[in-house]
């Protein structure tokens, strides 16, 4: 089984990190292909960056689909472009945010999300509402470390995230923690051990869900919201993306 | 006061129709500027089309902002790109979907939405949930007339929409009807008179709300979800859109 | 266009203040008529006061309707008597509470309400639930200044409200603030500037919405909840109010 | 224990019927006092009638309180004036609507309400939302028999209600039925037997809840929403109602 | 009228205390029968204990039903086995948790629950959601005193509970407090007086509701969720419990 | 990896069928152990049967835990005993109902559940509410075929289920169908192909989720709702189950 993971930002180092996180949990027969678009923002922090990551993301999904991958993963915690990607793919498409939320919901009564910047909280809260899981989330918290600073030792990211987890234990009575950024994938195990509760990374979660859908032969329903786009012209620079 | 209405699809005839609908209700001192992007889908029917209308839409918003308009309107009923537009503008941004929902909520106990194609129902339902108004909507219905066929006499669009309104009166006990597409703007008055209840067009609604925000001096809050995007490079073809 | 603003309490000074707030934002062609009933409580602080403000309020609405005003505004933040007023009027009726909530919902992800006394919190929370907008409100707060002390320098009202706004920024992550009393109308601009986020006054909001409904030709639906009252006798002192 | 039942409309025949329904289930030591105001509508059908029943209702509550009754019941299914009554009474106050809803919720998974006219549906739905029990109600239905026609043989009221119950069994999968008008009190037993499921009358339900609160020594909390009204002048004809 | 109260744990001293609490509020003609199963946990603290209290509980319900009691009460605040008990009984079955919640909802805008251990919070929150009353509950709090330590002077239980009530007044703005364990029944009156707001014990509440259902002739609906179990074999040690 | 699937009813033929369904999708290295308790109902149809399946189920979970399995699956669609099982296990525990719901939520906008008997609808609806996914479920339907008749050709089960799916497409606009009984596991593929949308079996879904949790090293949080039971005596026949 081949799984395409699309990092929707354009920072190759982050794509590699995401690929490693995916491969670390992939089953023996699973091939992980981690890519990112050539065009778009170097990190996604808020609604505006999201908007410009989607066309490139969808191009990668389309290429993966043409190449016959069994499942797609969108490796931005906001699940950027998820619904649009479902419309054009024959294979299932999984967002790392939803993947983490669904698994978290089966491991404890309430979970807390710790994301990067507070400007991203609204998008995550809206996703939780859309997915139905808002009542299972005690709080969405931000550690105020920018995405591309997560790997910068000076950012003290792990300590900031850990402090926020500590607060979520004290104040939210969270039983499970979800890490709210693909760039935090490498921290989950350590933070889980330190805090004594499950700490969930969406990339790894999504890989296992992708394998699950593949093994079960389950694909996105095409009878409603995710129907194949109607053929029509797209004008100008987006003409190549027009559905046929 | 100058109000920019962006039709996020690339069909100029529809932009003109939308402009007319806006001008028909604008206050004496209001100038309506109706534009559409050069790049993108000729109509928006589902999540995929939405994705490719957003970059062009945001470019128009940015131009309008630079030109000092007092408010922006996004004239696609899915409120495509609304949050992203709010991030980059100093002026308020209003979606025609939300405009119609908020006004409908003040005119009756429950409203029904009649949109074009059933593939658009999910996006509208998710918006209602996000805005908080899902409990006020009895049902989102589709008349199954494609966007660009609304003006085609052969589509029998007015009759199809009217039949759906009749069903919503019988089955949903709707007290108010919201027309779920910018292309239906010209039908509201006639359908309202025929059916004996308020029938709301989002374009006209948004123009009056834009004037209201302008007169009140109210602008989008920049302290959280809609904070100005952080400066960062965008690679490739989207480089010109990078926030500075 | 003539808009009737009914202050449902019997304090003429407050009616004048409300009238000024309305006129300050009214469009050139709009005439604002601000009245209050002769009978009833001098201020509305809780459910009991509300009950005795409604008959006089409805009498004013009926007079305004007979005089042919284009829209009615109920200038008590609890939206006292709103549904009953809608039943008897041919014109739209807007509560200042709902007006502020709906506008606030288009300016930020979450808003906070700052009202006068904590005994009024329940009614406001129940209204938010009824309107559908409870999920958009982070918290309803009280500054514990009575309605008629708002203008008393000794009450230190502006400072109390400002302190509550500061708390809402810190604790609720509110992006927008709604002032929860008609008597706070004069403070909005100053507090907005000081705190750097939109601070919304319901009186001004309602005036612009009333103008919007007027311009759009939209009136309350009479097919369900707000149907014209059935003709029947009212006994005793309320006989003159009996629907015919 | 003395329980005051206030029929908030001014039709004495209905008050007598309500008194009989209350006495039929009262415990040996319970005295039922059934009254109605002298002033106000002869029946309550919609929001406007509600508004003019409240002052008279509150006057009766105040008299009952002064006379030392142990509990008050408001015998209109819309629970007209319930919150205001709670503010001025030392004793608990129970609405027949809420009484029926709470008992229904303990007898089956979902209940249906059958009320008189469809114009009353919105108020009942809003009450269910306010009480928290909306998720337990499958549907609010109207049999379209006016309140004062319930006892008119020509109205065929029992058959109309029975037909609506039949529909609620078929379409709503209701397990319990709540009769949505005080004037239906005499029909509950017969309809229950005929349809083979619990059919609940609010008047009888409220009497037993009033006895329960009395026996338990439980009274309305006065620390928040239902705090004693603040002393203040009421002007004009309502001056006698001013809180002291 | 005979009411069976089943304490689902196996601690006879607690059963006696519960019986006393029930008898203290029972009407003159009411006989309270308080029992506990012979088999099962000595206290119920969390989901696992719950599971092993249910078979014995259901056996007691069945015996009570055979003996012709008018109503059953399940005297564990988690309402353990409530739905199953409803399936096999002809008489109404009331959980002390739901009894307290429903009464609390009629005495104030919001209530807080103070239970024993934090591990019980999730079950109570889930019940509130199931009953529909989650929106009426400000918070479920734990005083961290184990069930069987409530009567141990060394546990300082009353003081711990009182401190938690104080916090709920300050932080949750609770207007009503619900005691979240049958073993707290004796503390309600004292805490209510001390804190100046209604403090509700579920055992007493359930007794009065049981009397209410008995007097009203209302029984559990058998047409859906609580239908009589289908006859079928149960194997092994549970064979005697098989429905016939 | 060893996964224990517990069929909580005592019908060995059904356990075998469930085991086959699990093995059909298990990864190469996964060993599926399918068991059922010796004691309890031969099928689970409603709350009462559920109650008597739980002790035996928990005994099997405890044995599996002692034997070191990596995950447990509870193969009854009501997710019988799920929370209790989580309390005593070191490994994750997955209900087939929740497994199917979570996967369905990632494949379409709304799903419909088709279960066996209508008496089971309430438990499933309550689970959806508890899990947070009620808003994602269009309807819970029953085909009215008893659990043990699913394999009886005379029951015409497949046709009954298929007819209900057809109705869900027409009336609920369901995009995904969840089969609401472990005994329907063999029908999913055929019905999916016939109806042209994803049809999900919970047993297979749970196996893949169990493998996912195993591979990710994620276990149930033990810090709150699912804390290890406190050591205490259980009296009588349940003494062996007492937590130590």
PDB file of N, CA, C and O in Angstrom, chain D residues 86 98 102-103 106-108 130-133 135-136 175 196 198 204 208-209 212-213 215-216 219-221 223-226, chain E residues 86 98 102-103 105-108 130-133 135-136 175 196 198 204 208-209 212-213 215-216 219-221 223-226:
ATOM      1  N   UNK D  86     -41.016  33.843  39.676  1.00  0.00           N
ATOM      2  CA  UNK D  86     -40.002  33.315  40.596  1.00  0.00           C
ATOM      3  C   UNK D  86     -39.273  34.438  41.342  1.00  0.00           C
ATOM      4  O   UNK D  86     -38.803  34.241  42.462  1.00  0.00           O
ATOM      5  N   UNK D  98     -43.147  23.047  31.890  1.00  0.00           N
ATOM      6  CA  UNK D  98     -41.914  22.428  32.390  1.00  0.00           C
ATOM      7  C   UNK D  98     -42.210  21.191  33.230  1.00  0.00           C
ATOM      8  O   UNK D  98     -41.488  20.200  33.192  1.00  0.00           O
ATOM      9  N   UNK D 102     -40.463  17.620  32.337  1.00  0.00           N
ATOM     10  CA  UNK D 102     -39.540  16.922  33.231  1.00  0.00           C
ATOM     11  C   UNK D 102     -40.055  15.510  33.558  1.00  0.00           C
ATOM     12  O   UNK D 102     -39.268  14.558  33.583  1.00  0.00           O
ATOM     13  N   UNK D 103     -41.330  15.388  33.784  1.00  0.00           N
ATOM     14  CA  UNK D 103     -41.849  14.032  34.068  1.00  0.00           C
ATOM     15  C   UNK D 103     -41.760  13.158  32.816  1.00  0.00           C
ATOM     16  O   UNK D 103     -41.374  11.981  32.890  1.00  0.00           O
ATOM     17  N   UNK D 106     -38.603  11.279  32.188  1.00  0.00           N
ATOM     18  CA  UNK D 106     -38.271  10.107  33.014  1.00  0.00           C
ATOM     19  C   UNK D 106     -39.107   8.881  32.665  1.00  0.00           C
ATOM     20  O   UNK D 106     -38.995   7.853  33.317  1.00  0.00           O
ATOM     21  N   UNK D 107     -39.932   8.979  31.639  1.00  0.00           N
ATOM     22  CA  UNK D 107     -40.828   7.858  31.295  1.00  0.00           C
ATOM     23  C   UNK D 107     -40.560   7.258  29.927  1.00  0.00           C
ATOM     24  O   UNK D 107     -41.166   6.242  29.569  1.00  0.00           O
ATOM     25  N   UNK D 108     -39.694   7.861  29.147  1.00  0.00           N
ATOM     26  CA  UNK D 108     -39.416   7.325  27.818  1.00  0.00           C
ATOM     27  C   UNK D 108     -38.225   8.034  27.223  1.00  0.00           C
ATOM     28  O   UNK D 108     -37.749   9.041  27.759  1.00  0.00           O
ATOM     29  N   UNK D 130     -34.575  26.407  26.376  1.00  0.00           N
ATOM     30  CA  UNK D 130     -34.182  27.104  27.600  1.00  0.00           C
ATOM     31  C   UNK D 130     -34.061  26.126  28.764  1.00  0.00           C
ATOM     32  O   UNK D 130     -33.127  26.186  29.560  1.00  0.00           O
ATOM     33  N   UNK D 131     -35.002  25.198  28.857  1.00  0.00           N
ATOM     34  CA  UNK D 131     -34.967  24.224  29.956  1.00  0.00           C
ATOM     35  C   UNK D 131     -33.872  23.177  29.749  1.00  0.00           C
ATOM     36  O   UNK D 131     -33.504  22.463  30.679  1.00  0.00           O
ATOM     37  N   UNK D 132     -33.396  23.029  28.550  1.00  0.00           N
ATOM     38  CA  UNK D 132     -32.371  22.034  28.246  1.00  0.00           C
ATOM     39  C   UNK D 132     -32.936  20.764  27.631  1.00  0.00           C
ATOM     40  O   UNK D 132     -32.194  19.889  27.223  1.00  0.00           O
ATOM     41  N   UNK D 133     -34.249  20.661  27.519  1.00  0.00           N
ATOM     42  CA  UNK D 133     -34.869  19.388  27.165  1.00  0.00           C
ATOM     43  C   UNK D 133     -35.225  19.257  25.683  1.00  0.00           C
ATOM     44  O   UNK D 133     -35.901  18.298  25.294  1.00  0.00           O
ATOM     45  N   UNK D 135     -33.525  18.223  23.259  1.00  0.00           N
ATOM     46  CA  UNK D 135     -33.057  16.962  22.667  1.00  0.00           C
ATOM     47  C   UNK D 135     -33.946  15.785  23.049  1.00  0.00           C
ATOM     48  O   UNK D 135     -33.878  14.733  22.438  1.00  0.00           O
ATOM     49  N   UNK D 136     -34.766  15.959  24.052  1.00  0.00           N
ATOM     50  CA  UNK D 136     -35.654  14.867  24.482  1.00  0.00           C
ATOM     51  C   UNK D 136     -37.016  14.923  23.794  1.00  0.00           C
ATOM     52  O   UNK D 136     -37.823  14.003  23.929  1.00  0.00           O
ATOM     53  N   UNK D 175     -42.421   8.008  22.438  1.00  0.00           N
ATOM     54  CA  UNK D 175     -42.765   6.995  23.444  1.00  0.00           C
ATOM     55  C   UNK D 175     -43.682   7.574  24.519  1.00  0.00           C
ATOM     56  O   UNK D 175     -44.308   6.834  25.272  1.00  0.00           O
ATOM     57  N   UNK D 196     -51.965   3.481  24.389  1.00  0.00           N
ATOM     58  CA  UNK D 196     -51.011   2.541  24.964  1.00  0.00           C
ATOM     59  C   UNK D 196     -49.666   3.144  25.297  1.00  0.00           C
ATOM     60  O   UNK D 196     -48.631   2.460  25.234  1.00  0.00           O
ATOM     61  N   UNK D 198     -47.794   6.625  27.844  1.00  0.00           N
ATOM     62  CA  UNK D 198     -48.111   7.683  28.808  1.00  0.00           C
ATOM     63  C   UNK D 198     -48.496   8.979  28.090  1.00  0.00           C
ATOM     64  O   UNK D 198     -47.787   9.418  27.185  1.00  0.00           O
ATOM     65  N   UNK D 204     -51.813  18.395  36.396  1.00  0.00           N
ATOM     66  CA  UNK D 204     -51.640  17.350  37.404  1.00  0.00           C
ATOM     67  C   UNK D 204     -50.152  17.179  37.747  1.00  0.00           C
ATOM     68  O   UNK D 204     -49.786  17.055  38.925  1.00  0.00           O
ATOM     69  N   UNK D 208     -48.235  17.726  41.644  1.00  0.00           N
ATOM     70  CA  UNK D 208     -47.403  16.761  42.385  1.00  0.00           C
ATOM     71  C   UNK D 208     -45.988  17.306  42.591  1.00  0.00           C
ATOM     72  O   UNK D 208     -45.364  17.054  43.629  1.00  0.00           O
ATOM     73  N   UNK D 209     -45.480  18.054  41.636  1.00  0.00           N
ATOM     74  CA  UNK D 209     -44.160  18.670  41.830  1.00  0.00           C
ATOM     75  C   UNK D 209     -44.215  19.743  42.906  1.00  0.00           C
ATOM     76  O   UNK D 209     -43.284  19.888  43.704  1.00  0.00           O
ATOM     77  N   UNK D 212     -44.107  18.076  46.040  1.00  0.00           N
ATOM     78  CA  UNK D 212     -42.746  17.580  46.261  1.00  0.00           C
ATOM     79  C   UNK D 212     -41.841  18.686  46.804  1.00  0.00           C
ATOM     80  O   UNK D 212     -41.150  18.505  47.818  1.00  0.00           O
ATOM     81  N   UNK D 213     -41.856  19.833  46.160  1.00  0.00           N
ATOM     82  CA  UNK D 213     -41.011  20.945  46.624  1.00  0.00           C
ATOM     83  C   UNK D 213     -41.407  21.332  48.051  1.00  0.00           C
ATOM     84  O   UNK D 213     -40.544  21.589  48.898  1.00  0.00           O
ATOM     85  N   UNK D 215     -42.810  19.457  50.404  1.00  0.00           N
ATOM     86  CA  UNK D 215     -42.372  18.443  51.362  1.00  0.00           C
ATOM     87  C   UNK D 215     -40.856  18.475  51.557  1.00  0.00           C
ATOM     88  O   UNK D 215     -40.350  18.178  52.650  1.00  0.00           O
ATOM     89  N   UNK D 216     -40.137  18.802  50.520  1.00  0.00           N
ATOM     90  CA  UNK D 216     -38.673  18.801  50.598  1.00  0.00           C
ATOM     91  C   UNK D 216     -38.132  20.116  51.161  1.00  0.00           C
ATOM     92  O   UNK D 216     -36.932  20.230  51.430  1.00  0.00           O
ATOM     93  N   UNK D 219     -36.979  25.746  47.870  1.00  0.00           N
ATOM     94  CA  UNK D 219     -37.525  26.976  47.326  1.00  0.00           C
ATOM     95  C   UNK D 219     -36.607  27.503  46.229  1.00  0.00           C
ATOM     96  O   UNK D 219     -35.442  27.098  46.121  1.00  0.00           O
ATOM     97  N   UNK D 220     -37.149  28.382  45.426  1.00  0.00           N
ATOM     98  CA  UNK D 220     -36.373  29.014  44.360  1.00  0.00           C
ATOM     99  C   UNK D 220     -35.119  29.670  44.921  1.00  0.00           C
ATOM    100  O   UNK D 220     -35.167  30.348  45.946  1.00  0.00           O
ATOM    101  N   UNK D 221     -34.022  29.480  44.228  1.00  0.00           N
ATOM    102  CA  UNK D 221     -32.792  30.159  44.621  1.00  0.00           C
ATOM    103  C   UNK D 221     -32.932  31.663  44.389  1.00  0.00           C
ATOM    104  O   UNK D 221     -33.408  32.095  43.336  1.00  0.00           O
ATOM    105  N   UNK D 223     -30.268  33.769  44.608  1.00  0.00           N
ATOM    106  CA  UNK D 223     -28.913  34.328  44.529  1.00  0.00           C
ATOM    107  C   UNK D 223     -28.514  34.772  43.129  1.00  0.00           C
ATOM    108  O   UNK D 223     -27.389  35.226  42.924  1.00  0.00           O
ATOM    109  N   UNK D 224     -29.389  34.615  42.146  1.00  0.00           N
ATOM    110  CA  UNK D 224     -28.965  34.977  40.799  1.00  0.00           C
ATOM    111  C   UNK D 224     -30.130  35.467  39.958  1.00  0.00           C
ATOM    112  O   UNK D 224     -30.672  36.546  40.189  1.00  0.00           O
ATOM    113  N   UNK D 225     -30.518  34.645  38.991  1.00  0.00           N
ATOM    114  CA  UNK D 225     -31.553  35.041  38.027  1.00  0.00           C
ATOM    115  C   UNK D 225     -32.865  35.421  38.703  1.00  0.00           C
ATOM    116  O   UNK D 225     -33.608  36.256  38.198  1.00  0.00           O
ATOM    117  N   UNK D 226     -33.166  34.779  39.833  1.00  0.00           N
ATOM    118  CA  UNK D 226     -34.467  34.969  40.464  1.00  0.00           C
ATOM    119  C   UNK D 226     -34.364  35.774  41.758  1.00  0.00           C
ATOM    120  O   UNK D 226     -35.212  35.648  42.645  1.00  0.00           O
TER     121      UNK D 226
ATOM    122  N   UNK E  86     -35.856  -0.095  33.878  1.00  0.00           N
ATOM    123  CA  UNK E  86     -37.116   0.347  33.258  1.00  0.00           C
ATOM    124  C   UNK E  86     -37.691  -0.708  32.322  1.00  0.00           C
ATOM    125  O   UNK E  86     -38.900  -0.800  32.141  1.00  0.00           O
ATOM    126  N   UNK E  98     -31.005  11.692  38.263  1.00  0.00           N
ATOM    127  CA  UNK E  98     -31.956  12.419  37.413  1.00  0.00           C
ATOM    128  C   UNK E  98     -32.992  13.157  38.249  1.00  0.00           C
ATOM    129  O   UNK E  98     -33.400  14.274  37.900  1.00  0.00           O
ATOM    130  N   UNK E 102     -33.582  17.157  37.700  1.00  0.00           N
ATOM    131  CA  UNK E 102     -34.845  17.729  37.219  1.00  0.00           C
ATOM    132  C   UNK E 102     -35.400  18.749  38.221  1.00  0.00           C
ATOM    133  O   UNK E 102     -35.875  19.811  37.825  1.00  0.00           O
ATOM    134  N   UNK E 103     -35.320  18.440  39.505  1.00  0.00           N
ATOM    135  CA  UNK E 103     -35.810  19.416  40.486  1.00  0.00           C
ATOM    136  C   UNK E 103     -34.913  20.659  40.502  1.00  0.00           C
ATOM    137  O   UNK E 103     -35.403  21.797  40.559  1.00  0.00           O
ATOM    138  N   UNK E 105     -33.345  21.963  38.166  1.00  0.00           N
ATOM    139  CA  UNK E 105     -33.585  22.786  36.971  1.00  0.00           C
ATOM    140  C   UNK E 105     -34.775  23.716  37.144  1.00  0.00           C
ATOM    141  O   UNK E 105     -34.909  24.698  36.411  1.00  0.00           O
ATOM    142  N   UNK E 106     -35.636  23.413  38.102  1.00  0.00           N
ATOM    143  CA  UNK E 106     -36.812  24.276  38.315  1.00  0.00           C
ATOM    144  C   UNK E 106     -36.609  25.279  39.449  1.00  0.00           C
ATOM    145  O   UNK E 106     -37.523  26.011  39.799  1.00  0.00           O
ATOM    146  N   UNK E 107     -35.406  25.309  40.026  1.00  0.00           N
ATOM    147  CA  UNK E 107     -35.166  26.197  41.177  1.00  0.00           C
ATOM    148  C   UNK E 107     -34.132  27.284  40.921  1.00  0.00           C
ATOM    149  O   UNK E 107     -33.919  28.154  41.761  1.00  0.00           O
ATOM    150  N   UNK E 108     -33.468  27.219  39.798  1.00  0.00           N
ATOM    151  CA  UNK E 108     -32.458  28.235  39.503  1.00  0.00           C
ATOM    152  C   UNK E 108     -32.017  28.125  38.051  1.00  0.00           C
ATOM    153  O   UNK E 108     -32.371  27.170  37.356  1.00  0.00           O
ATOM    154  N   UNK E 130     -27.193  12.852  28.313  1.00  0.00           N
ATOM    155  CA  UNK E 130     -28.252  11.914  27.916  1.00  0.00           C
ATOM    156  C   UNK E 130     -29.620  12.445  28.324  1.00  0.00           C
ATOM    157  O   UNK E 130     -30.579  12.356  27.556  1.00  0.00           O
ATOM    158  N   UNK E 131     -29.725  13.000  29.509  1.00  0.00           N
ATOM    159  CA  UNK E 131     -31.017  13.512  29.987  1.00  0.00           C
ATOM    160  C   UNK E 131     -31.390  14.821  29.304  1.00  0.00           C
ATOM    161  O   UNK E 131     -32.532  15.250  29.356  1.00  0.00           O
ATOM    162  N   UNK E 132     -30.427  15.478  28.716  1.00  0.00           N
ATOM    163  CA  UNK E 132     -30.687  16.763  28.053  1.00  0.00           C
ATOM    164  C   UNK E 132     -30.323  17.961  28.911  1.00  0.00           C
ATOM    165  O   UNK E 132     -30.403  19.091  28.454  1.00  0.00           O
ATOM    166  N   UNK E 133     -29.899  17.744  30.140  1.00  0.00           N
ATOM    167  CA  UNK E 133     -29.767  18.842  31.090  1.00  0.00           C
ATOM    168  C   UNK E 133     -28.338  19.381  31.226  1.00  0.00           C
ATOM    169  O   UNK E 133     -28.055  20.178  32.133  1.00  0.00           O
ATOM    170  N   UNK E 135     -26.803  21.589  29.620  1.00  0.00           N
ATOM    171  CA  UNK E 135     -26.715  23.049  29.521  1.00  0.00           C
ATOM    172  C   UNK E 135     -27.166  23.748  30.799  1.00  0.00           C
ATOM    173  O   UNK E 135     -26.897  24.920  30.998  1.00  0.00           O
ATOM    174  N   UNK E 136     -27.836  23.026  31.666  1.00  0.00           N
ATOM    175  CA  UNK E 136     -28.299  23.613  32.920  1.00  0.00           C
ATOM    176  C   UNK E 136     -27.292  23.432  34.055  1.00  0.00           C
ATOM    177  O   UNK E 136     -27.463  23.975  35.138  1.00  0.00           O
ATOM    178  N   UNK E 175     -26.526  28.641  41.223  1.00  0.00           N
ATOM    179  CA  UNK E 175     -27.640  29.123  42.037  1.00  0.00           C
ATOM    180  C   UNK E 175     -28.246  27.985  42.864  1.00  0.00           C
ATOM    181  O   UNK E 175     -28.991  28.224  43.811  1.00  0.00           O
ATOM    182  N   UNK E 196     -27.098  29.439  51.910  1.00  0.00           N
ATOM    183  CA  UNK E 196     -28.127  30.355  51.434  1.00  0.00           C
ATOM    184  C   UNK E 196     -28.614  30.081  50.036  1.00  0.00           C
ATOM    185  O   UNK E 196     -29.011  30.996  49.308  1.00  0.00           O
ATOM    186  N   UNK E 198     -30.521  26.587  47.529  1.00  0.00           N
ATOM    187  CA  UNK E 198     -31.040  25.218  47.608  1.00  0.00           C
ATOM    188  C   UNK E 198     -29.925  24.186  47.409  1.00  0.00           C
ATOM    189  O   UNK E 198     -29.141  24.298  46.458  1.00  0.00           O
ATOM    190  N   UNK E 204     -34.211  11.996  48.615  1.00  0.00           N
ATOM    191  CA  UNK E 204     -35.473  12.639  48.968  1.00  0.00           C
ATOM    192  C   UNK E 204     -36.222  13.079  47.713  1.00  0.00           C
ATOM    193  O   UNK E 204     -37.441  12.884  47.594  1.00  0.00           O
ATOM    194  N   UNK E 208     -40.166  11.788  46.350  1.00  0.00           N
ATOM    195  CA  UNK E 208     -41.329  12.627  46.028  1.00  0.00           C
ATOM    196  C   UNK E 208     -41.739  12.446  44.556  1.00  0.00           C
ATOM    197  O   UNK E 208     -42.932  12.485  44.240  1.00  0.00           O
ATOM    198  N   UNK E 209     -40.784  12.247  43.673  1.00  0.00           N
ATOM    199  CA  UNK E 209     -41.135  11.989  42.270  1.00  0.00           C
ATOM    200  C   UNK E 209     -41.833  10.644  42.134  1.00  0.00           C
ATOM    201  O   UNK E 209     -42.766  10.485  41.345  1.00  0.00           O
ATOM    202  N   UNK E 212     -45.232  11.098  43.108  1.00  0.00           N
ATOM    203  CA  UNK E 212     -45.921  11.843  42.046  1.00  0.00           C
ATOM    204  C   UNK E 212     -46.359  10.906  40.923  1.00  0.00           C
ATOM    205  O   UNK E 212     -47.520  10.903  40.506  1.00  0.00           O
ATOM    206  N   UNK E 213     -45.430  10.078  40.451  1.00  0.00           N
ATOM    207  CA  UNK E 213     -45.788   9.154  39.368  1.00  0.00           C
ATOM    208  C   UNK E 213     -46.903   8.210  39.817  1.00  0.00           C
ATOM    209  O   UNK E 213     -47.831   7.918  39.066  1.00  0.00           O
ATOM    210  N   UNK E 215     -49.240   8.728  42.129  1.00  0.00           N
ATOM    211  CA  UNK E 215     -50.513   9.440  42.223  1.00  0.00           C
ATOM    212  C   UNK E 215     -51.078   9.754  40.846  1.00  0.00           C
ATOM    213  O   UNK E 215     -52.294   9.774  40.645  1.00  0.00           O
ATOM    214  N   UNK E 216     -50.204  10.000  39.890  1.00  0.00           N
ATOM    215  CA  UNK E 216     -50.657  10.361  38.545  1.00  0.00           C
ATOM    216  C   UNK E 216     -50.962   9.148  37.685  1.00  0.00           C
ATOM    217  O   UNK E 216     -51.489   9.274  36.578  1.00  0.00           O
ATOM    218  N   UNK E 219     -46.689   5.506  34.189  1.00  0.00           N
ATOM    219  CA  UNK E 219     -45.695   4.437  34.184  1.00  0.00           C
ATOM    220  C   UNK E 219     -44.775   4.591  32.982  1.00  0.00           C
ATOM    221  O   UNK E 219     -45.102   5.287  32.026  1.00  0.00           O
ATOM    222  N   UNK E 220     -43.650   3.896  33.059  1.00  0.00           N
ATOM    223  CA  UNK E 220     -42.695   3.917  31.955  1.00  0.00           C
ATOM    224  C   UNK E 220     -43.362   3.472  30.655  1.00  0.00           C
ATOM    225  O   UNK E 220     -44.109   2.500  30.639  1.00  0.00           O
ATOM    226  N   UNK E 221     -43.058   4.187  29.582  1.00  0.00           N
ATOM    227  CA  UNK E 221     -43.554   3.781  28.273  1.00  0.00           C
ATOM    228  C   UNK E 221     -42.894   2.465  27.855  1.00  0.00           C
ATOM    229  O   UNK E 221     -41.677   2.304  27.991  1.00  0.00           O
ATOM    230  N   UNK E 223     -43.212   1.209  24.713  1.00  0.00           N
ATOM    231  CA  UNK E 223     -43.329   1.106  23.256  1.00  0.00           C
ATOM    232  C   UNK E 223     -42.021   1.293  22.511  1.00  0.00           C
ATOM    233  O   UNK E 223     -42.004   1.246  21.283  1.00  0.00           O
ATOM    234  N   UNK E 224     -40.934   1.530  23.225  1.00  0.00           N
ATOM    235  CA  UNK E 224     -39.686   1.770  22.500  1.00  0.00           C
ATOM    236  C   UNK E 224     -38.484   1.298  23.287  1.00  0.00           C
ATOM    237  O   UNK E 224     -38.265   0.096  23.468  1.00  0.00           O
ATOM    238  N   UNK E 225     -37.711   2.241  23.762  1.00  0.00           N
ATOM    239  CA  UNK E 225     -36.448   1.939  24.429  1.00  0.00           C
ATOM    240  C   UNK E 225     -36.625   1.018  25.635  1.00  0.00           C
ATOM    241  O   UNK E 225     -35.730   0.232  25.953  1.00  0.00           O
ATOM    242  N   UNK E 226     -37.769   1.140  26.301  1.00  0.00           N
ATOM    243  CA  UNK E 226     -37.961   0.386  27.548  1.00  0.00           C
ATOM    244  C   UNK E 226     -38.963  -0.744  27.383  1.00  0.00           C
ATOM    245  O   UNK E 226     -39.610  -1.177  28.341  1.00  0.00           O
TER     246      UNK E 226
END
